[in-house]
PDB file of C-alpha atoms in Angstrom:
ATOM      1  CA  MET A 554    -127.952-109.650 -59.021  1.00 44.00           C
ATOM      2  CA  ILE A 555    -131.294-110.593 -57.490  1.00 46.00           C
ATOM      3  CA  ARG A 556    -129.557-111.738 -54.294  1.00 47.00           C
ATOM      4  CA  ALA A 557    -127.617-108.476 -54.084  1.00 45.00           C
ATOM      5  CA  VAL A 558    -130.790-106.427 -54.467  1.00 45.00           C
ATOM      6  CA  SER A 559    -132.500-108.515 -51.771  1.00 46.00           C
ATOM      7  CA  ILE A 560    -129.619-107.964 -49.341  1.00 43.00           C
ATOM      8  CA  ALA A 561    -129.689-104.235 -50.070  1.00 45.00           C
ATOM      9  CA  ALA A 562    -133.425-104.141 -49.466  1.00 46.00           C
ATOM     10  CA  LEU A 563    -133.067-105.932 -46.137  1.00 43.00           C
ATOM     11  CA  THR A 564    -130.324-103.508 -45.144  1.00 43.00           C
ATOM     12  CA  LEU A 565    -132.615-100.565 -45.876  1.00 44.00           C
ATOM     13  CA  VAL A 566    -135.411-102.081 -43.822  1.00 47.00           C
ATOM     14  CA  ALA A 567    -133.039-102.556 -40.911  1.00 47.00           C
ATOM     15  CA  LEU A 568    -131.938 -98.920 -40.862  1.00 45.00           C
ATOM     16  CA  PRO A 569    -133.407 -96.812 -38.031  1.00 50.00           C
ATOM     17  CA  VAL A 570    -136.068 -94.294 -39.032  1.00 51.00           C
ATOM     18  CA  ALA A 571    -137.328 -91.128 -37.423  1.00 57.00           C
ATOM     19  CA  ALA A 572    -140.098 -92.341 -35.122  1.00 60.00           C
ATOM     20  CA  GLN A 573    -141.757 -89.087 -34.109  1.00 65.00           C
ATOM     21  CA  THR A 574    -143.101 -86.143 -36.063  1.00 69.00           C
ATOM     22  CA  ASN A 575    -141.409 -82.993 -34.799  1.00 73.00           C
ATOM     23  CA  VAL A 576    -142.338 -79.761 -36.516  1.00 74.00           C
ATOM     24  CA  PRO A 577    -139.844 -76.888 -36.161  1.00 74.00           C
ATOM     25  CA  GLY A 578    -141.297 -74.140 -34.013  1.00 74.00           C
ATOM     26  CA  ASP A 579    -144.059 -76.321 -32.536  1.00 79.00           C
ATOM     27  CA  PRO A 580    -144.676 -74.782 -29.090  1.00 79.00           C
ATOM     28  CA  TYR A 581    -146.107 -78.089 -27.846  1.00 83.00           C
ATOM     29  CA  ALA A 582    -143.399 -80.451 -29.117  1.00 81.00           C
ATOM     30  CA  GLY A 583    -142.912 -81.637 -25.542  1.00 83.00           C
ATOM     31  CA  ASP A 584    -146.418 -83.117 -25.354  1.00 86.00           C
ATOM     32  CA  PRO A 585    -146.661 -86.824 -24.506  1.00 85.00           C
ATOM     33  CA  VAL A 586    -146.177 -89.339 -27.297  1.00 85.00           C
ATOM     34  CA  GLY A 587    -146.722 -93.065 -27.422  1.00 88.00           C
ATOM     35  CA  ILE A 588    -149.195 -95.030 -25.316  1.00 90.00           C
ATOM     36  CA  VAL A 589    -149.957 -92.924 -22.243  1.00 90.00           C
ATOM     37  CA  ALA A 590    -152.782 -92.539 -19.746  1.00 89.00           C
ATOM     38  CA  ALA A 591    -153.329 -88.813 -20.349  1.00 87.00           C
ATOM     39  CA  PRO A 592    -152.677 -87.910 -24.008  1.00 89.00           C
ATOM     40  CA  CYS A 593    -154.456 -84.548 -23.999  1.00 88.00           C
ATOM     41  CA  PRO A 594    -152.637 -81.794 -22.076  1.00 85.00           C
ATOM     42  CA  ALA A 595    -154.425 -78.457 -21.970  1.00 83.00           C
ATOM     43  CA  HIS A 596    -153.100 -75.620 -24.101  1.00 83.00           C
ATOM     44  CA  PRO A 597    -154.113 -71.961 -24.129  1.00 83.00           C
ATOM     45  CA  SER A 598    -156.259 -70.933 -27.082  1.00 80.00           C
ATOM     46  CA  PRO A 599    -154.346 -69.101 -29.834  1.00 81.00           C
ATOM     47  CA  THR A 600    -154.790 -65.342 -29.846  1.00 83.00           C
ATOM     48  CA  ASP A 601    -153.481 -64.405 -33.296  1.00 85.00           C
ATOM     49  CA  GLY A 602    -153.115 -65.712 -36.825  1.00 79.00           C
ATOM     50  CA  ALA A 603    -149.640 -67.115 -36.274  1.00 81.00           C
ATOM     51  CA  GLY A 604    -150.825 -68.870 -33.149  1.00 80.00           C
ATOM     52  CA  TRP A 605    -153.712 -70.496 -34.996  1.00 76.00           C
ATOM     53  CA  GLU A 606    -151.414 -71.669 -37.768  1.00 79.00           C
ATOM     54  CA  ALA A 607    -149.056 -73.247 -35.222  1.00 79.00           C
ATOM     55  CA  TRP A 608    -152.017 -74.883 -33.463  1.00 76.00           C
ATOM     56  CA  LYS A 609    -153.397 -76.309 -36.722  1.00 76.00           C
ATOM     57  CA  LEU A 610    -149.988 -77.698 -37.689  1.00 79.00           C
ATOM     58  CA  HIS A 611    -149.584 -79.253 -34.252  1.00 79.00           C
ATOM     59  CA  SER A 612    -153.055 -80.829 -34.516  1.00 77.00           C
ATOM     60  CA  LEU A 613    -152.389 -82.287 -37.953  1.00 77.00           C
ATOM     61  CA  THR A 614    -149.073 -83.823 -36.921  1.00 81.00           C
ATOM     62  CA  ARG A 615    -149.784 -84.868 -33.326  1.00 82.00           C
ATOM     63  CA  ASP A 616    -153.588 -85.288 -33.149  1.00 88.00           C
ATOM     64  CA  PHE A 617    -154.757 -85.725 -36.740  1.00 91.00           C
ATOM     65  CA  GLY A 618    -158.292 -86.694 -35.824  1.00 93.00           C
ATOM     66  CA  GLN A 619    -158.410 -84.152 -32.957  1.00 93.00           C
ATOM     67  CA  LEU A 620    -159.535 -86.808 -30.501  1.00 94.00           C
ATOM     68  CA  CYS A 621    -158.527 -84.477 -27.701  1.00 93.00           C
ATOM     69  CA  ARG A 622    -161.241 -81.952 -28.626  1.00 94.00           C
ATOM     70  CA  TYR A 623    -164.127 -83.873 -27.026  1.00 97.00           C
ATOM     71  CA  ARG A 624    -162.244 -86.334 -24.828  1.00 96.00           C
ATOM     72  CA  ALA A 625    -163.201 -84.735 -21.502  1.00 95.00           C
ATOM     73  CA  GLN A 626    -166.809 -84.115 -22.574  1.00 97.00           C
ATOM     74  CA  ASN A 627    -167.142 -87.703 -23.751  1.00 97.00           C
ATOM     75  CA  GLU A 628    -165.878 -89.047 -20.420  1.00 97.00           C
ATOM     76  CA  GLN A 629    -168.308 -86.812 -18.515  1.00 96.00           C
ATOM     77  CA  LEU A 630    -171.213 -87.890 -20.722  1.00 97.00           C
ATOM     78  CA  LYS A 631    -170.440 -91.585 -20.300  1.00 95.00           C
ATOM     79  CA  ALA A 632    -169.992 -91.203 -16.523  1.00 96.00           C
ATOM     80  CA  SER A 633    -173.384 -89.484 -16.238  1.00 95.00           C
ATOM     81  CA  ASN A 634    -175.156 -92.445 -17.882  1.00 93.00           C
ATOM     82  CA  THR A 635    -177.217 -89.947 -19.877  1.00 92.00           C
ATOM     83  CA  PRO A 636    -178.879 -91.711 -22.825  1.00 96.00           C
ATOM     84  CA  VAL A 637    -177.697 -90.369 -26.176  1.00 98.00           C
ATOM     85  CA  ARG A 638    -180.262 -90.361 -28.981  1.00 98.00           C
ATOM     86  CA  VAL A 639    -178.269 -88.842 -31.840  1.00 98.00           C
ATOM     87  CA  VAL A 640    -174.661 -87.737 -32.274  1.00 98.00           C
ATOM     88  CA  PHE A 641    -174.091 -85.082 -34.939  1.00 98.00           C
ATOM     89  CA  MET A 642    -170.718 -85.846 -36.564  1.00 98.00           C
ATOM     90  CA  GLY A 643    -169.323 -83.206 -38.897  1.00 98.00           C
ATOM     91  CA  ASP A 644    -167.125 -80.224 -39.604  1.00 98.00           C
ATOM     92  CA  SER A 645    -167.572 -76.506 -38.846  1.00 97.00           C
ATOM     93  CA  ILE A 646    -171.149 -76.484 -40.108  1.00 98.00           C
ATOM     94  CA  THR A 647    -171.965 -78.967 -37.352  1.00 98.00           C
ATOM     95  CA  ASP A 648    -169.510 -77.400 -34.895  1.00 98.00           C
ATOM     96  CA  ASN A 649    -171.168 -73.995 -35.245  1.00 98.00           C
ATOM     97  CA  TRP A 650    -174.707 -75.346 -35.066  1.00 98.00           C
ATOM     98  CA  ILE A 651    -174.808 -75.610 -31.274  1.00 98.00           C
ATOM     99  CA  GLY A 652    -173.740 -71.973 -30.959  1.00 97.00           C
ATOM    100  CA  ALA A 653    -176.493 -70.792 -33.297  1.00 97.00           C
ATOM    101  CA  ASP A 654    -179.206 -73.103 -31.935  1.00 98.00           C
ATOM    102  CA  ALA A 655    -178.252 -74.508 -28.538  1.00 97.00           C
ATOM    103  CA  GLY A 656    -181.852 -75.554 -27.942  1.00 97.00           C
ATOM    104  CA  LEU A 657    -181.579 -78.214 -30.619  1.00 98.00           C
ATOM    105  CA  PHE A 658    -178.904 -80.096 -28.706  1.00 98.00           C
ATOM    106  CA  THR A 659    -181.038 -81.216 -25.791  1.00 96.00           C
ATOM    107  CA  GLY A 660    -182.928 -84.397 -25.041  1.00 95.00           C
ATOM    108  CA  GLY A 661    -180.069 -86.657 -26.043  1.00 97.00           C
ATOM    109  CA  LEU A 662    -178.895 -84.812 -29.181  1.00 98.00           C
ATOM    110  CA  VAL A 663    -175.124 -84.302 -28.995  1.00 98.00           C
ATOM    111  CA  ASP A 664    -172.908 -82.076 -31.177  1.00 98.00           C
ATOM    112  CA  ARG A 665    -169.525 -83.506 -32.161  1.00 98.00           C
ATOM    113  CA  GLY A 666    -168.540 -81.226 -35.034  1.00 98.00           C
ATOM    114  CA  ILE A 667    -164.971 -79.955 -35.448  1.00 97.00           C
ATOM    115  CA  SER A 668    -164.213 -76.965 -37.621  1.00 95.00           C
ATOM    116  CA  GLY A 669    -162.049 -77.600 -40.664  1.00 94.00           C
ATOM    117  CA  GLN A 670    -162.216 -81.384 -40.575  1.00 97.00           C
ATOM    118  CA  THR A 671    -162.199 -83.678 -43.574  1.00 98.00           C
ATOM    119  CA  THR A 672    -163.691 -87.170 -43.786  1.00 98.00           C
ATOM    120  CA  PRO A 673    -160.434 -89.021 -42.925  1.00 98.00           C
ATOM    121  CA  GLN A 674    -160.186 -86.995 -39.718  1.00 98.00           C
ATOM    122  CA  MET A 675    -163.806 -87.770 -38.842  1.00 98.00           C
ATOM    123  CA  LEU A 676    -163.210 -91.444 -39.486  1.00 98.00           C
ATOM    124  CA  VAL A 677    -160.218 -91.444 -37.116  1.00 98.00           C
ATOM    125  CA  ARG A 678    -162.343 -90.120 -34.244  1.00 98.00           C
ATOM    126  CA  PHE A 679    -165.603 -91.873 -35.084  1.00 98.00           C
ATOM    127  CA  ARG A 680    -165.208 -94.622 -32.474  1.00 98.00           C
ATOM    128  CA  GLU A 681    -164.452 -92.216 -29.620  1.00 98.00           C
ATOM    129  CA  ASP A 682    -166.893 -89.448 -30.557  1.00 98.00           C
ATOM    130  CA  VAL A 683    -169.780 -91.611 -31.784  1.00 98.00           C
ATOM    131  CA  VAL A 684    -169.576 -95.361 -31.117  1.00 98.00           C
ATOM    132  CA  ALA A 685    -168.374 -95.050 -27.519  1.00 98.00           C
ATOM    133  CA  LEU A 686    -171.329 -92.795 -26.673  1.00 98.00           C
ATOM    134  CA  LYS A 687    -173.765 -95.584 -27.701  1.00 98.00           C
ATOM    135  CA  PRO A 688    -176.269 -93.342 -29.480  1.00 98.00           C
ATOM    136  CA  ARG A 689    -179.364 -94.675 -31.173  1.00 98.00           C
ATOM    137  CA  ALA A 690    -178.390 -92.855 -34.369  1.00 98.00           C
ATOM    138  CA  VAL A 691    -175.624 -90.767 -35.926  1.00 98.00           C
ATOM    139  CA  HIS A 692    -176.111 -87.759 -38.209  1.00 98.00           C
ATOM    140  CA  ILE A 693    -173.118 -87.536 -40.577  1.00 98.00           C
ATOM    141  CA  MET A 694    -172.607 -84.308 -42.539  1.00 98.00           C
ATOM    142  CA  ALA A 695    -169.278 -84.052 -44.355  1.00 98.00           C
ATOM    143  CA  GLY A 696    -167.483 -83.289 -47.599  1.00 98.00           C
ATOM    144  CA  THR A 697    -167.084 -79.507 -47.636  1.00 98.00           C
ATOM    145  CA  ASN A 698    -163.474 -79.540 -46.438  1.00 97.00           C
ATOM    146  CA  ASP A 699    -162.477 -82.521 -48.578  1.00 97.00           C
ATOM    147  CA  ILE A 700    -163.607 -80.577 -51.642  1.00 98.00           C
ATOM    148  CA  ALA A 701    -161.741 -77.527 -50.316  1.00 97.00           C
ATOM    149  CA  GLY A 702    -158.582 -79.631 -49.892  1.00 96.00           C
ATOM    150  CA  ASN A 703    -158.032 -78.910 -46.196  1.00 94.00           C
ATOM    151  CA  THR A 704    -155.880 -82.001 -45.639  1.00 93.00           C
ATOM    152  CA  GLY A 705    -154.542 -82.349 -49.153  1.00 94.00           C
ATOM    153  CA  ALA A 706    -155.634 -84.032 -52.344  1.00 96.00           C
ATOM    154  CA  SER A 707    -158.115 -86.874 -52.509  1.00 96.00           C
ATOM    155  CA  THR A 708    -160.506 -88.504 -54.945  1.00 98.00           C
ATOM    156  CA  MET A 709    -164.272 -88.554 -54.827  1.00 98.00           C
ATOM    157  CA  GLU A 710    -164.121 -92.319 -54.328  1.00 98.00           C
ATOM    158  CA  ILE A 711    -161.882 -91.940 -51.261  1.00 98.00           C
ATOM    159  CA  VAL A 712    -164.226 -89.367 -49.723  1.00 98.00           C
ATOM    160  CA  GLN A 713    -167.196 -91.626 -50.395  1.00 98.00           C
ATOM    161  CA  GLY A 714    -165.282 -94.542 -48.900  1.00 98.00           C
ATOM    162  CA  ASN A 715    -164.582 -92.594 -45.711  1.00 98.00           C
ATOM    163  CA  ILE A 716    -168.272 -91.797 -45.322  1.00 98.00           C
ATOM    164  CA  ALA A 717    -169.180 -95.416 -46.083  1.00 98.00           C
ATOM    165  CA  SER A 718    -166.672 -96.598 -43.458  1.00 98.00           C
ATOM    166  CA  MET A 719    -168.270 -94.372 -40.831  1.00 98.00           C
ATOM    167  CA  ALA A 720    -171.679 -95.765 -41.768  1.00 98.00           C
ATOM    168  CA  ASP A 721    -170.284 -99.310 -41.581  1.00 98.00           C
ATOM    169  CA  LEU A 722    -168.895 -98.671 -38.098  1.00 98.00           C
ATOM    170  CA  ALA A 723    -172.245 -97.306 -36.973  1.00 98.00           C
ATOM    171  CA  ARG A 724    -174.233-100.206 -38.416  1.00 98.00           C
ATOM    172  CA  ALA A 725    -171.836-102.780 -36.933  1.00 98.00           C
ATOM    173  CA  ASN A 726    -172.521-101.275 -33.511  1.00 98.00           C
ATOM    174  CA  GLY A 727    -176.286-101.109 -33.819  1.00 98.00           C
ATOM    175  CA  ILE A 728    -176.357 -97.363 -34.510  1.00 98.00           C
ATOM    176  CA  LYS A 729    -178.797 -96.128 -37.142  1.00 98.00           C
ATOM    177  CA  VAL A 730    -177.430 -93.815 -39.827  1.00 98.00           C
ATOM    178  CA  ILE A 731    -178.611 -90.428 -41.055  1.00 98.00           C
ATOM    179  CA  LEU A 732    -176.604 -89.166 -44.039  1.00 98.00           C
ATOM    180  CA  ALA A 733    -176.890 -85.438 -44.600  1.00 98.00           C
ATOM    181  CA  SER A 734    -176.298 -83.692 -47.893  1.00 98.00           C
ATOM    182  CA  THR A 735    -173.243 -81.498 -48.162  1.00 98.00           C
ATOM    183  CA  PRO A 736    -174.535 -77.913 -47.968  1.00 98.00           C
ATOM    184  CA  PRO A 737    -174.213 -75.668 -51.024  1.00 98.00           C
ATOM    185  CA  ALA A 738    -171.282 -73.354 -51.688  1.00 98.00           C
ATOM    186  CA  ALA A 739    -170.322 -71.435 -54.818  1.00 97.00           C
ATOM    187  CA  ALA A 740    -166.813 -70.761 -53.495  1.00 96.00           C
ATOM    188  CA  PHE A 741    -164.652 -71.247 -50.420  1.00 96.00           C
ATOM    189  CA  PRO A 742    -163.162 -68.054 -48.925  1.00 95.00           C
ATOM    190  CA  TRP A 743    -160.168 -70.012 -47.591  1.00 94.00           C
ATOM    191  CA  SER A 744    -159.592 -72.003 -50.789  1.00 95.00           C
ATOM    192  CA  LYS A 745    -160.455 -69.597 -53.575  1.00 95.00           C
ATOM    193  CA  ASP A 746    -159.097 -71.650 -56.467  1.00 95.00           C
ATOM    194  CA  LYS A 747    -161.729 -74.369 -56.002  1.00 95.00           C
ATOM    195  CA  GLN A 748    -165.001 -74.532 -57.941  1.00 95.00           C
ATOM    196  CA  PRO A 749    -167.131 -76.659 -55.614  1.00 97.00           C
ATOM    197  CA  VAL A 750    -170.593 -76.567 -57.185  1.00 98.00           C
ATOM    198  CA  PRO A 751    -170.318 -79.621 -59.489  1.00 98.00           C
ATOM    199  CA  GLN A 752    -168.431 -81.666 -56.891  1.00 98.00           C
ATOM    200  CA  ILE A 753    -170.965 -80.920 -54.152  1.00 98.00           C
ATOM    201  CA  ARG A 754    -173.776 -81.923 -56.495  1.00 98.00           C
ATOM    202  CA  ALA A 755    -171.970 -85.146 -57.423  1.00 98.00           C
ATOM    203  CA  LEU A 756    -171.303 -86.031 -53.791  1.00 98.00           C
ATOM    204  CA  ASN A 757    -174.919 -85.374 -52.835  1.00 98.00           C
ATOM    205  CA  SER A 758    -176.153 -87.542 -55.679  1.00 98.00           C
ATOM    206  CA  TRP A 759    -173.982 -90.364 -54.359  1.00 98.00           C
ATOM    207  CA  LEU A 760    -175.069 -89.786 -50.730  1.00 98.00           C
ATOM    208  CA  LYS A 761    -178.747 -89.972 -51.654  1.00 98.00           C
ATOM    209  CA  ALA A 762    -178.295 -93.158 -53.684  1.00 98.00           C
ATOM    210  CA  TYR A 763    -176.043 -94.769 -51.061  1.00 98.00           C
ATOM    211  CA  ALA A 764    -178.543 -94.016 -48.294  1.00 98.00           C
ATOM    212  CA  ALA A 765    -181.386 -95.527 -50.320  1.00 98.00           C
ATOM    213  CA  LYS A 766    -179.356 -98.631 -51.171  1.00 98.00           C
ATOM    214  CA  ASN A 767    -178.451 -99.274 -47.545  1.00 98.00           C
ATOM    215  CA  GLY A 768    -181.696 -98.319 -45.825  1.00 97.00           C
ATOM    216  CA  PHE A 769    -180.254 -95.172 -44.237  1.00 98.00           C
ATOM    217  CA  THR A 770    -182.093 -91.894 -43.776  1.00 98.00           C
ATOM    218  CA  TYR A 771    -181.055 -89.134 -46.167  1.00 98.00           C
ATOM    219  CA  VAL A 772    -181.659 -85.525 -45.116  1.00 98.00           C
ATOM    220  CA  ASP A 773    -181.527 -82.985 -47.935  1.00 98.00           C
ATOM    221  CA  TYR A 774    -180.338 -79.630 -46.625  1.00 98.00           C
ATOM    222  CA  TYR A 775    -178.899 -78.743 -50.018  1.00 98.00           C
ATOM    223  CA  THR A 776    -182.233 -78.233 -51.781  1.00 98.00           C
ATOM    224  CA  ALA A 777    -183.547 -76.030 -48.977  1.00 98.00           C
ATOM    225  CA  LEU A 778    -180.397 -73.868 -48.833  1.00 98.00           C
ATOM    226  CA  ALA A 779    -179.238 -73.631 -52.458  1.00 98.00           C
ATOM    227  CA  THR A 780    -179.923 -71.217 -55.280  1.00 98.00           C
ATOM    228  CA  PRO A 781    -180.468 -72.746 -58.736  1.00 98.00           C
ATOM    229  CA  GLU A 782    -176.799 -71.998 -59.452  1.00 98.00           C
ATOM    230  CA  GLY A 783    -175.620 -73.996 -56.439  1.00 98.00           C
ATOM    231  CA  ALA A 784    -174.722 -71.148 -54.090  1.00 98.00           C
ATOM    232  CA  MET A 785    -176.150 -70.522 -50.641  1.00 98.00           C
ATOM    233  CA  LYS A 786    -179.331 -68.476 -50.728  1.00 98.00           C
ATOM    234  CA  PRO A 787    -178.826 -64.842 -49.656  1.00 97.00           C
ATOM    235  CA  GLY A 788    -178.962 -64.356 -45.900  1.00 96.00           C
ATOM    236  CA  LEU A 789    -178.500 -68.035 -45.051  1.00 98.00           C
ATOM    237  CA  ALA A 790    -174.692 -68.017 -44.780  1.00 97.00           C
ATOM    238  CA  SER A 791    -172.165 -65.597 -43.342  1.00 95.00           C
ATOM    239  CA  ASP A 792    -169.531 -66.272 -46.001  1.00 96.00           C
ATOM    240  CA  GLY A 793    -171.333 -68.330 -48.612  1.00 96.00           C
ATOM    241  CA  VAL A 794    -170.482 -71.549 -46.749  1.00 97.00           C
ATOM    242  CA  HIS A 795    -171.277 -71.348 -43.040  1.00 98.00           C
ATOM    243  CA  PRO A 796    -174.958 -70.968 -42.140  1.00 98.00           C
ATOM    244  CA  THR A 797    -176.245 -67.988 -40.223  1.00 98.00           C
ATOM    245  CA  PRO A 798    -178.881 -68.499 -37.511  1.00 98.00           C
ATOM    246  CA  ALA A 799    -181.410 -68.069 -40.328  1.00 98.00           C
ATOM    247  CA  GLY A 800    -179.711 -70.871 -42.241  1.00 98.00           C
ATOM    248  CA  TYR A 801    -179.772 -73.166 -39.247  1.00 98.00           C
ATOM    249  CA  ALA A 802    -183.440 -72.299 -38.742  1.00 98.00           C
ATOM    250  CA  VAL A 803    -184.071 -73.757 -42.208  1.00 98.00           C
ATOM    251  CA  MET A 804    -182.051 -76.866 -41.341  1.00 98.00           C
ATOM    252  CA  ARG A 805    -183.573 -77.530 -37.912  1.00 98.00           C
ATOM    253  CA  PRO A 806    -186.971 -78.940 -38.967  1.00 98.00           C
ATOM    254  CA  LEU A 807    -185.321 -81.077 -41.623  1.00 98.00           C
ATOM    255  CA  ALA A 808    -182.952 -82.534 -39.020  1.00 98.00           C
ATOM    256  CA  LEU A 809    -185.754 -83.227 -36.566  1.00 98.00           C
ATOM    257  CA  ALA A 810    -187.898 -84.848 -39.255  1.00 98.00           C
ATOM    258  CA  ALA A 811    -184.978 -87.088 -40.225  1.00 98.00           C
ATOM    259  CA  ILE A 812    -184.462 -88.064 -36.586  1.00 98.00           C
ATOM    260  CA  ARG A 813    -188.152 -88.892 -36.188  1.00 97.00           C
ATOM    261  CA  ARG A 814    -188.024 -91.118 -39.270  1.00 97.00           C
ATOM    262  CA  THR A 815    -184.921 -92.862 -37.956  1.00 98.00           C
ATOM    263  CA  VAL A 816    -185.518 -93.298 -34.216  1.00 94.00           C
ATOM    264  CA  ALA A 817    -188.942 -93.474 -32.623  1.00 74.00           C
ATOM    265  CA  THR A 818    -189.761 -90.795 -30.051  1.00 52.00           C
ATOM    266  CA  LYS A 819    -190.556 -92.264 -26.661  1.00 45.00           C
TER     267      LYS A 819
END
């Protein structure tokens, strides 16, 4: 009986499997796959809701970490030999920051946020978007979209592990680490069934303790932005989650102070 089961198992292993992920209706299903020299063909930006949904599905199945987003900019930055002081790694809150306060991202401060991303996606692109740029420090702000469930279910320990893995990669490459608190949110407009307040508080408690244990800098945006109930203060967010220019104005001096504590100013 055991031998029969073993033979059956080997037979199953030997069967061919579908090697590529093809999503019905994907307008870019003909994009390159496998090991190629140019993996990032240009696509027009979506112009409607259906287009954005197709684009998101394509990204999740063909470019999960969205390494194509900054590929060209990264190559230009490396070719210019411009010294990078700090890379800001994050989701939409980081992605939107440069639009609200472009003046912050000068003098070697580089924005590498991508809207909607969760910590596993950030971890996938961490080498290309952070390590390869050889910054002196990395500012990691994450967790909002994991709590919202953007790429499915997870556990708090998995999210913490993803952040810890990014910090490990940075430290192994001589890059100092700034861990930012997850900003406050009482609710997510795109994921209305979630109740994020206690989970954000728990994640921030872990981030602060983990930073202290490992000698990293912790920057506490949460306390400056939150009401006692755990929501964004009025006027500091457009939708209760994403900071307005006024919200980023509160965050800016905290970020700069954290950078000064982490990397000396020449």
